[in-house]
Short mmCIF file of C-alpha atoms in Angstrom, two decimals:
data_model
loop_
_atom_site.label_atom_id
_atom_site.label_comp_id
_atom_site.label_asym_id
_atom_site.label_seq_id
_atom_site.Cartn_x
_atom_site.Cartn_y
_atom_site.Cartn_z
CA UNK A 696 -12.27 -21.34 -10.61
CA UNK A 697 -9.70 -19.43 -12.03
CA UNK A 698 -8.57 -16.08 -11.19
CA UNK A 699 -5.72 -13.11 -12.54
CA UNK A 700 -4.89 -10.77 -10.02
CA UNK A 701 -3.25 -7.66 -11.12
CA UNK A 702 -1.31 -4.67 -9.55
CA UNK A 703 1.62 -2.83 -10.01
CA UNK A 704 4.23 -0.81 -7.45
CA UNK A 705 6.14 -1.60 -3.99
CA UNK A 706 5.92 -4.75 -1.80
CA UNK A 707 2.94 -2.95 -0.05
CA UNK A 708 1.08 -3.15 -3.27
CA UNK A 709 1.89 -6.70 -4.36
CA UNK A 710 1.78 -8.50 -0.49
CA UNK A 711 -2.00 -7.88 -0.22
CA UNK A 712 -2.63 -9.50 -3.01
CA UNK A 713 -0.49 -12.39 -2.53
CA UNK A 714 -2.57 -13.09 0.83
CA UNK A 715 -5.74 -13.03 -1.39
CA UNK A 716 -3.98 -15.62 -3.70
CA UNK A 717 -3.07 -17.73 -0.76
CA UNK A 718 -6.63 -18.12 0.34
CA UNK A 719 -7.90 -18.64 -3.00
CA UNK A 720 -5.60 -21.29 -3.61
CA UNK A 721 -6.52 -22.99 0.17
CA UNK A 722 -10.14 -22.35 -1.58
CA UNK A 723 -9.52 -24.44 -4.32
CA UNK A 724 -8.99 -21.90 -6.69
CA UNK A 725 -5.98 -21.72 -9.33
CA UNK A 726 -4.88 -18.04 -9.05
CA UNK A 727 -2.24 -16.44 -11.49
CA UNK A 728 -0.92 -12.67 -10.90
CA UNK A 729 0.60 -9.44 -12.82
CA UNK A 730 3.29 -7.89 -10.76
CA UNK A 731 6.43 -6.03 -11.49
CA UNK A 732 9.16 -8.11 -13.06
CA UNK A 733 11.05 -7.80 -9.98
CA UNK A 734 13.44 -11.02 -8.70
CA UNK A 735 12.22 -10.89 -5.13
CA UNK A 736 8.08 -10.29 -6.13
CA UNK A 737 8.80 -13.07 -8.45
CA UNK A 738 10.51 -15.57 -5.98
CA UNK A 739 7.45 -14.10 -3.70
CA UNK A 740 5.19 -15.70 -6.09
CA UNK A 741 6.22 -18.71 -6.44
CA UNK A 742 6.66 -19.44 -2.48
CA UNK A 743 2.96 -19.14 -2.76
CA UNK A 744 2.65 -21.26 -5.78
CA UNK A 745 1.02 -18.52 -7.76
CA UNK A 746 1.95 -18.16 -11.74
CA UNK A 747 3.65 -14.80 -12.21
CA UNK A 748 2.60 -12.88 -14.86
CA UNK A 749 5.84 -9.92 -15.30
CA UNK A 750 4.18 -6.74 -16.25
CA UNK A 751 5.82 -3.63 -16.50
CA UNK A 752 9.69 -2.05 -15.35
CA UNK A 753 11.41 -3.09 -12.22
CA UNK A 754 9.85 -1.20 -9.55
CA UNK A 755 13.22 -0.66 -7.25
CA UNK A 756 14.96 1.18 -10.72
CA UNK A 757 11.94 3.67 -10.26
CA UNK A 758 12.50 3.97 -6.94
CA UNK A 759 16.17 4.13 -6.50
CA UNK A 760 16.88 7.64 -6.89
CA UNK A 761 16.38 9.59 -3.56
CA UNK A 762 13.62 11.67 -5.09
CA UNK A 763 11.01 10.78 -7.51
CA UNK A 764 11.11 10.47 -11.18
CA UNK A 765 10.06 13.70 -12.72
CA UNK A 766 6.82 14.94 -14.03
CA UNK A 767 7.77 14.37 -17.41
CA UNK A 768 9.06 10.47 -16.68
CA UNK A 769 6.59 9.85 -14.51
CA UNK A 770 3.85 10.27 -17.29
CA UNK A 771 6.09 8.46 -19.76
CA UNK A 772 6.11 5.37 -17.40
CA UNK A 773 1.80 5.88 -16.55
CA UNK A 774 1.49 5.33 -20.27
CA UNK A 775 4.12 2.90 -20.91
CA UNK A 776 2.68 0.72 -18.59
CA UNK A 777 -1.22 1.39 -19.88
CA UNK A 778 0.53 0.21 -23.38
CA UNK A 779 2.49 -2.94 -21.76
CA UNK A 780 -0.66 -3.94 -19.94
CA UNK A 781 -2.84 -4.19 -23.13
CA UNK A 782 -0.21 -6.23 -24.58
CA UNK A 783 0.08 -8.43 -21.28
CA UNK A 784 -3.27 -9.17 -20.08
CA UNK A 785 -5.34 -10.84 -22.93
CA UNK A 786 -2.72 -14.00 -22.56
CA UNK A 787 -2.91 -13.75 -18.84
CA UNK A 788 -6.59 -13.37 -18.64
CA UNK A 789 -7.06 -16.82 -21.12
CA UNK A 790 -9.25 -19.37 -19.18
CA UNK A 791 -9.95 -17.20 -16.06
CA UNK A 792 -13.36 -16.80 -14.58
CA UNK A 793 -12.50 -13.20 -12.56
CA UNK A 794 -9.50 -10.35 -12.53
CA UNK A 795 -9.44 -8.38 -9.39
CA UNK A 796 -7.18 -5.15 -9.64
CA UNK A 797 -5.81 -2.85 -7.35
CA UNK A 798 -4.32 0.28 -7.78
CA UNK A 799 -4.72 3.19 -10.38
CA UNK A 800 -2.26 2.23 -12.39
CA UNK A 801 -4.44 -0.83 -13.52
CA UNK A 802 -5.92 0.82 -16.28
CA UNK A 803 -6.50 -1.78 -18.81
CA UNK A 804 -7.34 -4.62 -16.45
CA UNK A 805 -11.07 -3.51 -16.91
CA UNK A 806 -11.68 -3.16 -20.86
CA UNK A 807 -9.40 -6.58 -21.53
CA UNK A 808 -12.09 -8.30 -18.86
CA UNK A 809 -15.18 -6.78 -20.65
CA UNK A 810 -13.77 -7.50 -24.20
CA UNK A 811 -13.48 -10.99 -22.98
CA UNK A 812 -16.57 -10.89 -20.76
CA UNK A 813 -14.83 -11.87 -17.63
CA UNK A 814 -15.69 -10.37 -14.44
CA UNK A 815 -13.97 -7.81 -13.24
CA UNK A 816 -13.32 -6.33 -9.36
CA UNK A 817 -11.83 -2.97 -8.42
CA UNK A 818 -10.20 -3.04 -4.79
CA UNK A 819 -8.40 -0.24 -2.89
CA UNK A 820 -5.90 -0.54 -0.04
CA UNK A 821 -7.32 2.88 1.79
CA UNK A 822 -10.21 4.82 1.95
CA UNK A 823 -8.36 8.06 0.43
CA UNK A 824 -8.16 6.19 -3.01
CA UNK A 825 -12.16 6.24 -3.62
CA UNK A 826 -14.23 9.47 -4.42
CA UNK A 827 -15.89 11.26 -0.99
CA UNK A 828 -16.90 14.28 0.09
CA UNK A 829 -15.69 12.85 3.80
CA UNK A 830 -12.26 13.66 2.66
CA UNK A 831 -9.40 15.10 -0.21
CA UNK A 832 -7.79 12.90 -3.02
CA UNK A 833 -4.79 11.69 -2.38
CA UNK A 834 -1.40 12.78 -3.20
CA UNK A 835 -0.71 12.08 -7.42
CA UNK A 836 3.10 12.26 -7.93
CA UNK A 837 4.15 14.71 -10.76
CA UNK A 838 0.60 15.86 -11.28
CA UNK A 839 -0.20 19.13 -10.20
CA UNK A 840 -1.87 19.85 -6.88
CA UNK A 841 -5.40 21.72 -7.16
CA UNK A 842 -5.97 24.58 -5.74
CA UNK A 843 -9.54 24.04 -4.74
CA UNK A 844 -10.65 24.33 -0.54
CA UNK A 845 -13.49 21.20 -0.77
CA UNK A 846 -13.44 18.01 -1.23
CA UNK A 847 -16.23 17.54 -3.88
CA UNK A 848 -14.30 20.29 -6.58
CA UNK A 849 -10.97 18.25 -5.53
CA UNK A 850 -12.36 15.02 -6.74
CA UNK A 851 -13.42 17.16 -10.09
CA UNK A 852 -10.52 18.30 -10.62
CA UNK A 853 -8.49 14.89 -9.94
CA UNK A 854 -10.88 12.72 -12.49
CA UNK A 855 -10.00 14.96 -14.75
CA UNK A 856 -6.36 14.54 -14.36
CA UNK A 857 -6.83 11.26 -14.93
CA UNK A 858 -8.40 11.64 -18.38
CA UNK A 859 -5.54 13.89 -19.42
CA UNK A 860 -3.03 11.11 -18.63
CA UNK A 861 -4.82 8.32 -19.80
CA UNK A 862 -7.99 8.90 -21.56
CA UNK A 863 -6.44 8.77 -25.38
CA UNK A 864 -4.74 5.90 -24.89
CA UNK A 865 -7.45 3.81 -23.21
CA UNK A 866 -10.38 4.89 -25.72
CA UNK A 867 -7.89 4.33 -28.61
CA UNK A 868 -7.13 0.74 -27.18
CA UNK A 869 -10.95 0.38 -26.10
CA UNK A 870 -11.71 0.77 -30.05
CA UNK A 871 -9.20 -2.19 -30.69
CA UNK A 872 -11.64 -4.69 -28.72
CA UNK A 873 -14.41 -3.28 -30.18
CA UNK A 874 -15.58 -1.69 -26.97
CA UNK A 875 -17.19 2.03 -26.95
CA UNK A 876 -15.45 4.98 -25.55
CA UNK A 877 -15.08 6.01 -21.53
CA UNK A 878 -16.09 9.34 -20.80
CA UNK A 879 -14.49 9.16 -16.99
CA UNK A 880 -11.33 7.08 -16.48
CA UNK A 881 -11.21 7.21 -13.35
CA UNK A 882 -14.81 5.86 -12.18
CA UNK A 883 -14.57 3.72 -15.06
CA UNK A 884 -11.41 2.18 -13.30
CA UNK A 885 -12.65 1.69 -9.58
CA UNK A 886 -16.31 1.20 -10.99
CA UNK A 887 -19.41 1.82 -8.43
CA UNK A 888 -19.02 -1.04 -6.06
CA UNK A 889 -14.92 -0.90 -5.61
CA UNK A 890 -13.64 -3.22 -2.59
CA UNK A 891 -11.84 -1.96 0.26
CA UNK A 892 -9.18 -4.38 1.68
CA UNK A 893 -8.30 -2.20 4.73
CA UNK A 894 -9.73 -2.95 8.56
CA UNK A 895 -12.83 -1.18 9.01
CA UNK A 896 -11.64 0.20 12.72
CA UNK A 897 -7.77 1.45 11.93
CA UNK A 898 -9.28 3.17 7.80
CA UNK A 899 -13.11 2.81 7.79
CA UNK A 900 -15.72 3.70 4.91
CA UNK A 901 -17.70 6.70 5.26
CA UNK A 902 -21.52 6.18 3.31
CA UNK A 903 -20.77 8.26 0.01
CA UNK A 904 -24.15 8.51 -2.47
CA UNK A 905 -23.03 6.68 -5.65
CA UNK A 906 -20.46 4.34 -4.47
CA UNK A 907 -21.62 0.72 -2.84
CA UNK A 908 -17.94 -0.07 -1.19
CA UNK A 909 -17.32 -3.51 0.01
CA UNK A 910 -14.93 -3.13 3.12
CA UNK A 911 -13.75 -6.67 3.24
CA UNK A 912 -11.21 -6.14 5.92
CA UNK A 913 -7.07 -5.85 4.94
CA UNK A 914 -5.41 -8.64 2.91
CA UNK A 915 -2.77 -10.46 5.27
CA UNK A 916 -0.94 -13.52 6.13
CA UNK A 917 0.55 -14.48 9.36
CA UNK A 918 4.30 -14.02 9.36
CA UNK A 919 5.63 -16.06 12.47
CA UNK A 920 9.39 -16.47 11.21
CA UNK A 921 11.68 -16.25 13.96
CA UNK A 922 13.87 -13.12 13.80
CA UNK A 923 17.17 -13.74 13.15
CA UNK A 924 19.73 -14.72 16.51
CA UNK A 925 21.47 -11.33 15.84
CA UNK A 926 18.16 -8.93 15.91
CA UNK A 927 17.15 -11.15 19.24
CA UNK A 928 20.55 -10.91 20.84
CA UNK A 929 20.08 -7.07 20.27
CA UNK A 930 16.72 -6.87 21.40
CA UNK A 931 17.45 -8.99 24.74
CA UNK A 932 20.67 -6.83 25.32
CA UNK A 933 18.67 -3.93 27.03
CA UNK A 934 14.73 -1.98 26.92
CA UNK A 935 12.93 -2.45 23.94
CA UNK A 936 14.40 0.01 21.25
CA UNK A 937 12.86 2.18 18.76
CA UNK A 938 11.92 1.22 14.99
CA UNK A 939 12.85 2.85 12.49
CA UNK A 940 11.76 2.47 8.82
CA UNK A 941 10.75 3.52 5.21
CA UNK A 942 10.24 0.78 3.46
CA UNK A 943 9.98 1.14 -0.14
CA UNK A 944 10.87 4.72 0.49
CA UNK A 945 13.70 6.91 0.53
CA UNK A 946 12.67 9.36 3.64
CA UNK A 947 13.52 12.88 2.92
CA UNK A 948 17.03 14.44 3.25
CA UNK A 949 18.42 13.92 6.51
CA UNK A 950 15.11 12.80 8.28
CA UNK A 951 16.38 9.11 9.23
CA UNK A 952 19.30 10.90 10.89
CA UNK A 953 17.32 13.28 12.69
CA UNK A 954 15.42 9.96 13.88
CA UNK A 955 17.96 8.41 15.64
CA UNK A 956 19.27 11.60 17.21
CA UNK A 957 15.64 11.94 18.46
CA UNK A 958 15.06 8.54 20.06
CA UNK A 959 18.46 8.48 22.04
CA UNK A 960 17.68 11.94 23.52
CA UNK A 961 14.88 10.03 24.49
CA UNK A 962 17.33 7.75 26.54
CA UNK A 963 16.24 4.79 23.96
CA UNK A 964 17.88 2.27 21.72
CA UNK A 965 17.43 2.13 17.90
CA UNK A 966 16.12 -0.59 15.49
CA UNK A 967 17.04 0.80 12.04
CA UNK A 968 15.23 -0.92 8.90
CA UNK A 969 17.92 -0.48 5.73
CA UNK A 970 14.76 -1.06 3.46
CA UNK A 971 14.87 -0.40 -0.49
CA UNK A 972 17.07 3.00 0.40
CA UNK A 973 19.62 0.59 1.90
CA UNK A 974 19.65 3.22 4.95
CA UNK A 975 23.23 3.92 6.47
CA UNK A 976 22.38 5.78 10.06
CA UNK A 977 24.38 3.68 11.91
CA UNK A 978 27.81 4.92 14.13
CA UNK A 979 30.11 3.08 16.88
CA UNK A 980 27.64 3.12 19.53
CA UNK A 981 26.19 -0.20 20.59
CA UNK A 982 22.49 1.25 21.43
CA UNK A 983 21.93 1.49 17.73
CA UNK A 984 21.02 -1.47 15.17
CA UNK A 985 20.05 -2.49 11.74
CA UNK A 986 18.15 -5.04 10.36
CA UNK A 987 17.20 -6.22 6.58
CA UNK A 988 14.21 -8.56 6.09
CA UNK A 989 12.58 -9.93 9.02
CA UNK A 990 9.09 -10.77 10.38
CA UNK A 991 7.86 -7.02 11.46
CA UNK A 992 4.66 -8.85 12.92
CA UNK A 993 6.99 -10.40 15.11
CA UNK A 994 9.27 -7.53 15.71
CA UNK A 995 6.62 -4.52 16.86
CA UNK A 996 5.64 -6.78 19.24
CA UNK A 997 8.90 -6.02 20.53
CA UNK A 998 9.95 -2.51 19.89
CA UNK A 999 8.81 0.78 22.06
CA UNK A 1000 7.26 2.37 18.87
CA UNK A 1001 7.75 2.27 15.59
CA UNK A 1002 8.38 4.97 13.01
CA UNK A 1003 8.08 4.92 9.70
CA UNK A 1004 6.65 6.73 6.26
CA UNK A 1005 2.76 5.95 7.20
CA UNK A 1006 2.89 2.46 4.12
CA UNK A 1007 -0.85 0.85 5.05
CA UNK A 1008 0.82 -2.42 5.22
CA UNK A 1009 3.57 -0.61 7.90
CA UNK A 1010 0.44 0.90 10.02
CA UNK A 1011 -1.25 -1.72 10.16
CA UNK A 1012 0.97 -3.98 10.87
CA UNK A 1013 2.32 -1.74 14.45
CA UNK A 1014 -1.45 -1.57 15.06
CA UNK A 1015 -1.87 -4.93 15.18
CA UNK A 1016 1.15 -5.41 17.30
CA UNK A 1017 0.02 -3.05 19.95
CA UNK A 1018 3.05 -0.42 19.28
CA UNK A 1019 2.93 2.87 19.27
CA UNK A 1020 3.75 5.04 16.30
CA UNK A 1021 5.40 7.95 15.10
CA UNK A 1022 4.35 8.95 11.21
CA UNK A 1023 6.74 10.50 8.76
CA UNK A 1024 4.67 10.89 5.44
CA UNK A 1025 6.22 11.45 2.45
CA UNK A 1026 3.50 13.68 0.16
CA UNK A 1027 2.70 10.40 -2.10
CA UNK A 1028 -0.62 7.83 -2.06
CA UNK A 1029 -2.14 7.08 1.21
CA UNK A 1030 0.77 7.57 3.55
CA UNK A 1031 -0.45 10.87 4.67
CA UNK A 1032 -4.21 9.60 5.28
CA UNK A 1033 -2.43 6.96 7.15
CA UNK A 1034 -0.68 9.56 9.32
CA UNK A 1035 -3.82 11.31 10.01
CA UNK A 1036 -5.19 7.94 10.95
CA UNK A 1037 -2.48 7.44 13.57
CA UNK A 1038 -3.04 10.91 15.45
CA UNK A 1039 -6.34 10.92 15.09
CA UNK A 1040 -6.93 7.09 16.91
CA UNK A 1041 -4.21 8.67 19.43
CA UNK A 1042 -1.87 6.03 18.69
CA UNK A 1043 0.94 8.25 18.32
CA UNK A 1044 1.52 11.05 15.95
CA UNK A 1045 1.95 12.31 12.80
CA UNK A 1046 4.89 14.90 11.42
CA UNK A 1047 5.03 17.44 8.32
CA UNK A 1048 8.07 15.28 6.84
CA UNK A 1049 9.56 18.47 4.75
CA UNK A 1050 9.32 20.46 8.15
CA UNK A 1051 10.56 17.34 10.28
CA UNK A 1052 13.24 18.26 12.88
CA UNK A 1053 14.89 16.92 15.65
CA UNK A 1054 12.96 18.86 17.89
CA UNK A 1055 9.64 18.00 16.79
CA UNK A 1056 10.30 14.59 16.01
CA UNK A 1057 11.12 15.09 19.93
CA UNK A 1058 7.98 16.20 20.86
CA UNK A 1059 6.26 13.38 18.90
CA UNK A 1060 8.07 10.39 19.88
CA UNK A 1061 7.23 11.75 23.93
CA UNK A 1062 3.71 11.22 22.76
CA UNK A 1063 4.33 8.00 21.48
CA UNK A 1064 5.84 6.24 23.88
CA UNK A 1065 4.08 7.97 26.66
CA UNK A 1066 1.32 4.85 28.82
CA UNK A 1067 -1.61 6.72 27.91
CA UNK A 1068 -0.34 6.31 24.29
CA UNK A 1069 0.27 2.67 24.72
CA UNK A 1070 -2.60 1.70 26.74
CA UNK A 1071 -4.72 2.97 23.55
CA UNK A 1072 -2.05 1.15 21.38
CA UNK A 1073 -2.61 -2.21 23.13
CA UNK A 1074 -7.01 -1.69 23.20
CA UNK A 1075 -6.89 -0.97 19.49
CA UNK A 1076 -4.61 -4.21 18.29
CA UNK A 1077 -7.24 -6.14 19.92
CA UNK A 1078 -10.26 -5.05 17.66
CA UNK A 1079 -8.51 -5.01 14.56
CA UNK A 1080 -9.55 -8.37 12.18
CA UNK A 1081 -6.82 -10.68 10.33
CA UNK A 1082 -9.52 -12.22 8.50
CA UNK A 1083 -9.65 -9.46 5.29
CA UNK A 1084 -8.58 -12.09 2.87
CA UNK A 1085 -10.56 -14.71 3.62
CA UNK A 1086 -13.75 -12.75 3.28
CA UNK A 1087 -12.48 -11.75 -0.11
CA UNK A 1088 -11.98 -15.23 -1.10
CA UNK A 1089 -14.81 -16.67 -0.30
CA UNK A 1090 -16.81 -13.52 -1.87
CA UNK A 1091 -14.99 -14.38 -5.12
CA UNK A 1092 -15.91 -17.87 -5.19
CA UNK A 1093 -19.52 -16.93 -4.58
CA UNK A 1094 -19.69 -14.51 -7.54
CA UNK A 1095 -19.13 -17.48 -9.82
CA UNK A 1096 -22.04 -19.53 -8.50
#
């Protein structure tokens, strides 16, 4: 069996699928994947012995800038990148039995499979990315935000969004394969029986009447790499510290600062992740750290909490570990679902990031790292399952036979 996988954004978009490819390939299955043309998703790749298929602009010169592109650019790149994926995935699709996409942005994936009748699977990394009345859609950087108080009119509203951005250019490309027009791209995108590769316990699926979602469980590979001698000699050099990290993210103006300042009024060291923003918080004294790429599955297992941007891959990760966490959301995707997640399990809590101080970012980390906090911590990161990708896997196999 052959399979194209297909996304395109930060390392939290592209590692779930490579943990899909890995199984597949343990499966039997030859697996080849769009990603960002990015040196270290393409190196990623082919560590996994999956065929990179570059799609698209470098994802860190998008996300360099301390703020977002603006409204205008952003919609520039959304169609761009429609335009770039036409061109890209007939080739890439030659001789495969099944795409799977994830992510909105993977709006051609579906008409190049149909044209050349290839099965095609939607999946999503949260619950907040799928149509419900159980909750809002997500944040849509440089698109306007309704105005609408439920759910059901904010989904309206947000398909229709969608067709203003992409609707031309998909129906005009559509006519190219010979294929009819879509009247909803959205829908027509995540189709009615999207996957879910997020852990039913820490994001679950609430019944909605016209979708059939199959949860599978989160996409993830065990990371045991030691951490490097200088992060251990750290750690061992007093209590465990706290994390601190954005990821792919640039936190808002002064927020990382405000962090630090927060956790040693606490009486507590710092773990600072540099991350994609290359963050600089660090001063003379020795209870503060930084780190660059290491093994965070190894790490939370070792910090007091962890705090970060609310990243699914990021969440789940301290979840599994058993730490305790304090949520910074920026306004964008699933991180603020994510956040509401967090406070609403009571493993920690959850912060308006534009309203962030050091004061409240006080009051939450006393939450966090309070027992009661960790106790629920620790019970949760037992019940969570590591065995998303697998089920996946084996699911795709069994849709060929």
């Amino acid at each position: 069996m052959r399979v194209l996988l297909s996304t395109y954004g930060t390392r939290g978009d592209v590692e779930p699928l490579v943990a899909l490819a890995v199984r597949l390939r343990a499966l039997g299955a030859a697996v080849r994947m769009c990603a960002p043309p990015d040196e270290e998703f393409a190196e990623r790749l082919a560590a996994a012995g999956v065929q990179p298929v570059p799609v698209g602009l470098p994802v860190r010169e998008l996300m360099r800038g301390k703020t977002l592109p603006s409204a205008t650019e952003l919609a520039r790149y959304r169609n761009e990148l429609v335009e770039t994926q036409f061109d890209a995935f007939p080739a890439a699709l030659d001789g495969c039995d099944v795409v799977v996409a994830a992510g909105l942005g993977q709006v051609a994936a579906r008409s190049v499979a149909e044209a050349a009748d290839v099965s095609y699977v939607y999946a999503s990394y949260a619950a907040v990315h799928l149509p419900s009345p159980h909750h809002a859609p997500p944040p849509r950087p440089g698109w306007p935000e309704p105005e609408a108080a439920d759910n059901p009119t904010l989904w309206e509203s947000d398909a229709r969004q969608v067709d203003a951005q992409f609707g031309e250019a998909l129906n005009t490309r559509r006519a190219g394969l010979g294929l009819p027009p879509v009247s909803n791209v959205r829908d027509h995108i995540l189709t009615d029986r999207p996957w879910l590769a997020a852990d039913p316990v820490l994001g679950p699926w609430q019944e909605t009447p016209g979708l059939d979602v199959v949860q599978t469980g989160a996409w993830t590979l065990a990371d045991e790499r030691p951490l490097p001698p200088d992060v251990a000699e750290f750690l061992d050099a007093g209590s465990p510290p706290v994390y601190v990290g954005f990821g792919s993210m640039s936190p808002a103006e002064g927020v990382g600062g405000m962090a630090v300042e927060a956790i040693r009024a606490q009486g507590r060291r710092v773990l600072v992740s540099r991350g994609w923003a290359d963050l600089d918080l660090l001063d003379d004294g020795d209870d503060c750290f930084a780190v660059g790429e290491v093994s965070h599955q190894n790490l939370f297992r070792k910090v007091a909490a962890v705090v970060h941007h609310g990243g699914a891959g990021t969440t789940l990760t301290a979840a599994r570990a058993g730490a305790p966490q304090v949520v910074i959301p920026l306004q964008l995707s699933d991180n603020p679902y994510w956040a509401r997640r967090v406070a609403a399990l009571g493993l920690g809590a959850s912060l308006d990031a534009p309203a962030t101080t050091v004061g409240s970012l006080g009051i939450a980390l006393t939450t966090a790292l309070s027992p009661e906090t960790r106790a629920r911590a620790k019970s949760l990161g037992s019940r969570l399952r590591t065995d998303g990708a697998e089920v996946a896997a084996r699911r795709l196999l069994e849709r060929r036979r």
